[in-house]
Amino acid sequence: METNYRETLQADFDAFDISEELGFILEEPLTQLPDYYRVWLDLANNLTHLIETRKLRDVVHKMPILSPHHLSNHRELRLAHLALGFISMGYVWQEGQHEPAQILPKALAWPYWLISRRLGLPPILTYADSVLANWKLKDPTGDMEIGNMDLIFSFPGGETCRGFFMVSLLVEMAASSGITGSLEVMHAMKISNLIGIQKGLIKVTQSLKKMKETFQLMHNHVEANTFHGTLRIFVSGWRDNPMLPRGLLYEGVSNEPVLLSGGSAAQSSAIQCFDALLCIQHEDETGAFLTRMRDYMPPAHRQLIETLSVCPSLRDFITTCSDSDLCQAYNSCVSSLVDLRSYHLKTVAKYVTVPGNRARAMGCPLRGVGTALNTTGTGGSNLMVFLKTVRNTTQKALILERPTTSRET
């Protein structure tokens, strides 16, 4: 029985391109590409200096147009997508909010577009790039902890940039056991295994608590004014963005500007998996935005969310089976997700709202976003309204009329 269970889980890990230890994080990302692509990696590795000296656009204009057809496997494609994503963001936002580039040159746009099609990702820097595939170990024999990890590519912002992406990565790592727990619940539901469902939910709850605990590291590694005034613009996209209202033209690919959202925590497959598992239905603009964010996830990860979404309703099952232990496990899970979202709200207020209001009072810095994105997320949402709405919708999923029958009694 245990062998069959492990085989079933392993089949899920393979089908949805996840690992038990790392969840949705790309395992052992490459840091090198075939020598043909050296110019891409040279630029990406030197990106901060080129941006700060305002030389990146000049260097990009001299780039050769390289064919992406020499990239032979998934990890090479992910590294190329990551490198071109960082270079593209640097190119667009090098001069800050007042002079964003309107056209992405063909030497960037054409290979980036083709690589994106092969991966099933959009041609913009996504959360799956900057967080899930942008890490390396300083000591390959050491543990995955923040002191032994570094970014493959970085933006201006120094330790704040490193801390922002590294802590986000560690939060995803904390989600891994919850993803496994979600799969266990899904399979236990098929055979109405109440104990299996309860154990899976407990695993998800523990994972959510660990995610919140890990998220608190942000305060040790990310400085609010540097995040808002230096880093944030480089993860901003060109959809629902007042700085690029018409979008970005991809030279040699599109005749009209393309509208794409920047990297956002809404692109985290883990959080959307937990929503799908717990049958938390986000509606109207919020639901439409979250559904659209799935287009920015690797296709296999997106498929897991959709698989969980079409399973029989866990919440309905629990409300009809009159089992108080199961109901308590479900409610604990929902409450932990509410807590995580409430903490996210407070963190956004510290790192976006407060520095944004200060920038408005003092005058906008040239390079930072200033007041342009004070109320808008990098993904294009109305930030605080969106976060409060998803938190409140999550809270409404709690089962208030609890069953009185316990399995123990």
XYZ file of C-alpha atoms in Angstrom:
409
model
C 0.000 0.000 0.000
C 2.809 2.437 0.968
C 4.659 1.613 -2.271
C 1.590 2.405 -4.374
C 1.092 5.661 -2.454
C 4.698 6.752 -3.087
C 4.434 5.798 -6.751
C 1.246 7.865 -7.103
C 2.879 10.899 -5.488
C 6.002 10.527 -7.621
C 3.850 10.364 -10.741
C 2.251 13.649 -9.652
C 5.659 15.246 -9.021
C 6.757 14.247 -12.508
C 3.525 15.292 -14.234
C 3.402 18.714 -12.582
C 7.165 19.340 -12.626
C 7.521 19.735 -8.860
C 9.751 18.209 -6.212
C 8.933 17.069 -2.689
C 11.783 19.120 -1.210
C 11.538 22.311 -3.295
C 7.967 22.427 -4.544
C 7.725 24.647 -7.636
C 11.333 25.864 -7.386
C 13.536 24.879 -10.325
C 16.026 22.303 -9.049
C 19.727 23.024 -9.682
C 19.348 25.910 -12.163
C 22.140 26.276 -14.690
C 24.431 29.308 -14.536
C 26.107 28.772 -17.927
C 24.891 28.439 -21.513
C 26.686 27.231 -24.661
C 29.465 29.652 -25.611
C 27.394 30.911 -28.569
C 25.227 32.797 -26.042
C 28.109 34.377 -24.125
C 26.969 37.909 -24.996
C 23.635 37.344 -23.215
C 25.272 36.105 -20.013
C 27.970 38.802 -20.105
C 25.266 41.466 -20.199
C 23.078 39.828 -17.558
C 26.028 39.267 -15.203
C 27.083 42.908 -15.575
C 23.564 44.319 -15.541
C 23.689 46.435 -12.373
C 26.815 48.304 -13.496
C 25.445 48.869 -17.003
C 22.171 50.242 -15.651
C 23.795 52.481 -13.069
C 26.188 53.934 -15.664
C 23.334 54.242 -18.183
C 25.209 52.188 -20.759
C 22.915 49.169 -21.063
C 20.801 50.492 -23.932
C 23.912 51.382 -25.959
C 25.347 47.886 -25.429
C 22.040 46.221 -26.372
C 21.913 48.235 -29.612
C 25.230 46.621 -30.597
C 24.103 43.063 -29.750
C 24.059 40.448 -32.501
C 20.769 38.685 -33.238
C 21.281 35.135 -31.954
C 19.181 32.117 -32.830
C 17.672 30.337 -29.806
C 17.757 26.972 -31.605
C 21.023 25.908 -29.973
C 19.284 25.710 -26.580
C 18.681 22.012 -26.144
C 16.922 21.368 -22.820
C 14.534 22.839 -20.266
C 17.186 24.217 -17.904
C 19.029 25.961 -20.735
C 15.769 27.516 -21.887
C 14.955 28.673 -18.341
C 18.373 30.306 -17.923
C 18.092 32.021 -21.319
C 14.585 33.248 -20.436
C 15.890 34.532 -17.108
C 18.867 36.330 -18.679
C 16.837 37.956 -21.473
C 14.150 38.892 -18.938
C 16.632 40.712 -16.721
C 18.256 42.460 -19.696
C 14.849 43.495 -21.087
C 13.699 44.954 -17.763
C 16.984 46.829 -17.426
C 16.687 48.120 -20.997
C 13.108 49.345 -20.578
C 13.588 51.004 -17.175
C 17.234 52.166 -17.344
C 16.193 55.846 -17.333
C 13.521 55.456 -14.653
C 9.837 56.320 -14.767
C 10.130 59.367 -17.017
C 11.824 57.756 -20.033
C 10.832 54.083 -20.352
C 11.773 52.467 -23.652
C 8.829 52.105 -26.019
C 10.468 49.468 -28.264
C 12.404 46.328 -27.330
C 15.145 45.907 -29.981
C 15.015 42.844 -32.234
C 18.269 41.397 -30.804
C 16.361 40.998 -27.517
C 12.767 40.712 -28.688
C 13.055 38.004 -31.356
C 14.982 35.293 -29.431
C 13.092 36.143 -26.231
C 9.756 35.652 -28.007
C 10.775 32.271 -29.453
C 12.229 30.981 -26.172
C 9.051 32.057 -24.383
C 6.916 30.103 -26.857
C 8.979 26.959 -26.247
C 8.560 27.314 -22.485
C 4.906 28.341 -22.548
C 5.787 31.565 -20.714
C 5.273 35.201 -21.761
C 8.263 37.270 -22.969
C 8.643 39.270 -19.747
C 10.425 38.623 -16.451
C 8.002 36.500 -14.420
C 7.924 35.323 -10.818
C 8.876 31.885 -12.165
C 12.068 33.479 -13.527
C 13.212 35.950 -10.887
C 12.259 33.823 -7.862
C 11.969 30.159 -8.850
C 14.908 29.945 -11.290
C 17.302 32.683 -10.115
C 19.309 31.009 -7.354
C 22.593 29.228 -6.739
C 24.461 27.850 -3.735
C 27.714 29.524 -2.670
C 28.870 26.174 -1.287
C 27.321 23.384 -3.395
C 27.724 20.948 -0.491
C 25.936 23.275 1.953
C 22.278 23.763 2.845
C 19.658 25.904 1.147
C 19.645 28.726 3.673
C 19.940 32.430 3.006
C 23.595 32.724 4.056
C 24.634 30.043 1.546
C 22.547 31.296 -1.381
C 22.923 33.985 -3.990
C 21.153 35.280 -7.087
C 22.265 34.309 -10.568
C 21.335 37.776 -11.896
C 20.550 40.967 -10.015
C 19.191 44.508 -10.412
C 20.413 47.693 -8.700
C 19.553 47.659 -5.009
C 22.373 45.608 -3.526
C 21.376 43.545 -0.487
C 17.752 44.693 -0.803
C 17.531 43.132 -4.269
C 19.202 39.931 -3.109
C 17.067 39.763 0.039
C 13.792 40.367 -1.779
C 14.277 37.524 -4.242
C 15.973 35.173 -1.756
C 13.289 35.501 0.930
C 10.596 35.006 -1.722
C 12.424 31.829 -2.775
C 12.574 30.549 0.806
C 8.841 31.211 1.218
C 8.272 29.041 -1.867
C 10.502 26.381 -0.346
C 8.378 26.459 2.821
C 5.339 25.854 0.609
C 6.717 22.548 -0.707
C 5.296 20.345 2.057
C 1.912 22.036 1.603
C 1.937 21.185 -2.092
C 2.577 17.543 -1.194
C -0.225 17.798 1.381
C -2.568 19.152 -1.301
C -1.843 16.140 -3.510
C -2.483 13.816 -0.561
C -5.846 15.457 0.102
C -6.754 15.190 -3.585
C -6.088 11.440 -3.647
C -7.704 10.805 -0.246
C -10.856 12.558 -1.478
C -11.179 10.050 -4.326
C -11.689 7.205 -1.853
C -13.347 9.257 0.934
C -10.404 8.582 3.249
C -11.202 10.974 6.122
C -7.960 10.344 7.993
C -5.936 10.868 4.810
C -7.746 14.152 4.114
C -7.162 15.349 7.664
C -3.451 14.479 7.583
C -3.035 16.272 4.266
C -4.792 19.393 5.576
C -2.605 19.425 8.687
C 0.446 19.303 6.425
C -0.870 22.265 4.411
C -1.552 24.242 7.613
C 1.960 23.626 8.931
C 3.354 24.709 5.573
C 1.352 27.957 5.565
C 2.583 28.786 9.064
C 6.154 28.134 7.961
C 5.627 30.392 4.938
C 4.509 33.273 7.160
C 7.417 32.707 9.540
C 9.870 32.728 6.607
C 8.231 35.816 5.085
C 9.214 37.743 8.217
C 12.859 37.504 7.110
C 12.005 40.231 4.587
C 12.395 42.811 7.350
C 15.991 41.682 8.017
C 17.132 41.778 4.400
C 15.054 44.369 2.514
C 15.224 48.130 3.154
C 11.924 49.829 2.350
C 13.182 53.007 0.640
C 15.669 51.068 -1.499
C 12.972 48.597 -2.506
C 10.528 51.326 -3.502
C 12.956 53.870 -4.900
C 15.418 51.590 -6.701
C 14.330 47.979 -7.187
C 10.580 48.013 -7.718
C 10.555 49.661 -11.135
C 12.671 46.834 -12.580
C 9.966 44.248 -11.874
C 7.208 46.465 -13.304
C 5.521 45.412 -16.518
C 3.701 47.132 -19.365
C 0.069 46.363 -18.739
C -2.146 48.569 -16.537
C 0.980 50.643 -15.935
C 0.635 54.446 -16.259
C 4.341 54.676 -17.156
C 3.802 52.539 -20.307
C 0.069 52.836 -20.970
C 0.218 51.491 -24.556
C 2.517 48.568 -23.763
C 5.870 47.661 -25.367
C 6.600 47.021 -29.030
C 8.665 43.852 -29.628
C 10.698 44.744 -32.728
C 10.692 42.092 -35.434
C 7.883 40.195 -33.713
C 4.814 42.388 -33.234
C 3.442 45.300 -35.248
C 1.498 46.608 -32.257
C 2.632 47.146 -28.651
C 2.198 44.116 -26.379
C 0.598 44.396 -22.930
C 2.222 42.170 -20.278
C 2.156 42.274 -16.469
C 5.298 42.453 -14.360
C 6.342 39.853 -11.804
C 3.946 39.529 -8.894
C 3.278 37.273 -5.914
C -0.070 36.620 -7.632
C 1.998 34.528 -10.068
C 2.951 32.132 -7.247
C 1.541 28.741 -8.174
C 1.685 27.620 -4.526
C -0.812 30.180 -3.222
C -3.222 29.532 -6.091
C -2.937 25.782 -5.424
C -4.030 26.297 -1.822
C -6.943 28.453 -2.992
C -8.014 25.722 -5.413
C -7.681 22.978 -2.791
C -9.723 24.884 -0.194
C -12.362 25.918 -2.789
C -11.753 29.633 -2.219
C -13.563 31.322 -5.099
C -12.240 34.774 -5.989
C -14.784 36.586 -8.135
C -15.195 39.617 -10.390
C -12.041 41.637 -11.169
C -9.992 39.882 -8.493
C -10.823 36.428 -9.822
C -10.200 37.490 -13.410
C -6.813 38.956 -12.463
C -5.719 35.794 -10.608
C -6.840 33.614 -13.510
C -4.836 35.776 -15.914
C -1.774 35.455 -13.674
C -1.790 31.705 -14.385
C -0.601 32.553 -17.898
C 2.663 33.684 -16.287
C 3.291 30.297 -14.647
C 5.092 27.305 -16.192
C 2.426 25.199 -17.943
C 2.901 22.129 -15.713
C 2.405 24.238 -12.568
C -0.664 25.865 -14.080
C -1.999 22.382 -14.799
C -1.828 21.406 -11.112
C -3.961 24.427 -10.145
C -6.484 23.532 -12.828
C -6.502 19.873 -11.739
C -7.234 20.861 -8.129
C -9.875 23.329 -9.326
C -11.948 20.666 -11.101
C -11.800 18.113 -8.265
C -14.997 17.543 -6.257
C -15.392 20.327 -3.690
C -13.427 19.594 -0.512
C -15.434 22.188 1.406
C -18.777 20.664 0.351
C -17.516 17.198 1.263
C -16.546 18.355 4.762
C -19.827 20.204 5.383
C -21.833 17.088 4.470
C -19.807 14.412 6.225
C -20.433 15.767 9.771
C -16.907 15.165 11.068
C -15.764 17.817 13.550
C -12.077 16.804 13.385
C -12.035 17.215 9.625
C -13.895 20.522 9.873
C -11.360 21.799 12.399
C -8.473 20.745 10.158
C -10.042 22.586 7.214
C -10.728 25.743 9.225
C -7.196 25.753 10.633
C -5.911 25.600 7.086
C -8.092 28.499 5.923
C -7.173 30.572 9.001
C -3.471 30.062 8.311
C -3.951 31.279 4.747
C -5.856 34.324 6.079
C -2.966 35.030 8.475
C -0.431 34.813 5.635
C -2.462 37.194 3.486
C -2.925 39.638 6.372
C 0.804 39.647 6.959
C 1.382 40.255 3.243
C -0.921 43.295 3.497
C 1.128 44.770 6.355
C 4.370 44.114 4.509
C 3.111 45.828 1.349
C 2.092 48.843 3.423
C 5.641 49.069 4.808
C 7.464 48.586 1.504
C 5.116 50.269 -0.990
C 2.501 52.541 0.572
C 4.607 54.341 3.195
C 7.672 54.967 0.958
C 5.331 55.935 -1.874
C 3.605 58.568 0.254
C 6.998 59.845 1.372
C 8.149 60.093 -2.259
C 5.027 62.097 -3.113
C 5.725 64.513 -0.281
C 9.431 64.936 -1.111
C 9.299 64.772 -4.919
C 9.840 61.675 -7.064
C 13.338 60.234 -7.478
C 14.401 60.040 -11.150
C 15.082 56.338 -11.261
C 12.451 54.994 -8.890
C 8.756 54.597 -9.606
C 8.005 57.608 -7.413
C 4.250 57.962 -7.133
C 3.448 56.232 -10.435
C 2.798 52.846 -8.813
C 1.757 53.969 -5.313
C -1.565 52.146 -5.587
C -0.719 49.692 -8.373
C 1.078 46.368 -8.006
C 3.902 45.378 -10.329
C 1.453 42.900 -11.862
C -0.985 45.742 -12.583
C -3.585 45.210 -9.839
C -5.038 47.912 -7.585
C -2.702 46.779 -4.872
C -4.269 47.283 -1.433
C -7.829 46.757 -2.698
C -6.752 43.505 -4.350
C -4.916 42.203 -1.266
C -7.767 43.063 1.095
C -10.284 41.446 -1.238
C -8.399 38.141 -1.505
C -7.866 38.112 2.268
C -11.556 38.766 2.989
C -12.704 36.182 0.436
C -10.406 33.629 2.050
C -11.915 34.357 5.461
C -15.421 33.754 4.111
C -14.454 30.155 3.291
C -14.406 29.243 7.007
C -17.078 26.701 7.939
C -18.967 28.472 10.725
C -21.569 25.810 11.550
C -19.242 23.088 12.730
C -20.337 19.430 12.833
C -20.619 18.031 16.352
C -19.623 14.457 15.571
C -15.998 13.541 16.240
C -14.417 10.345 14.964
C -12.986 9.749 18.430
C -16.414 9.845 20.082
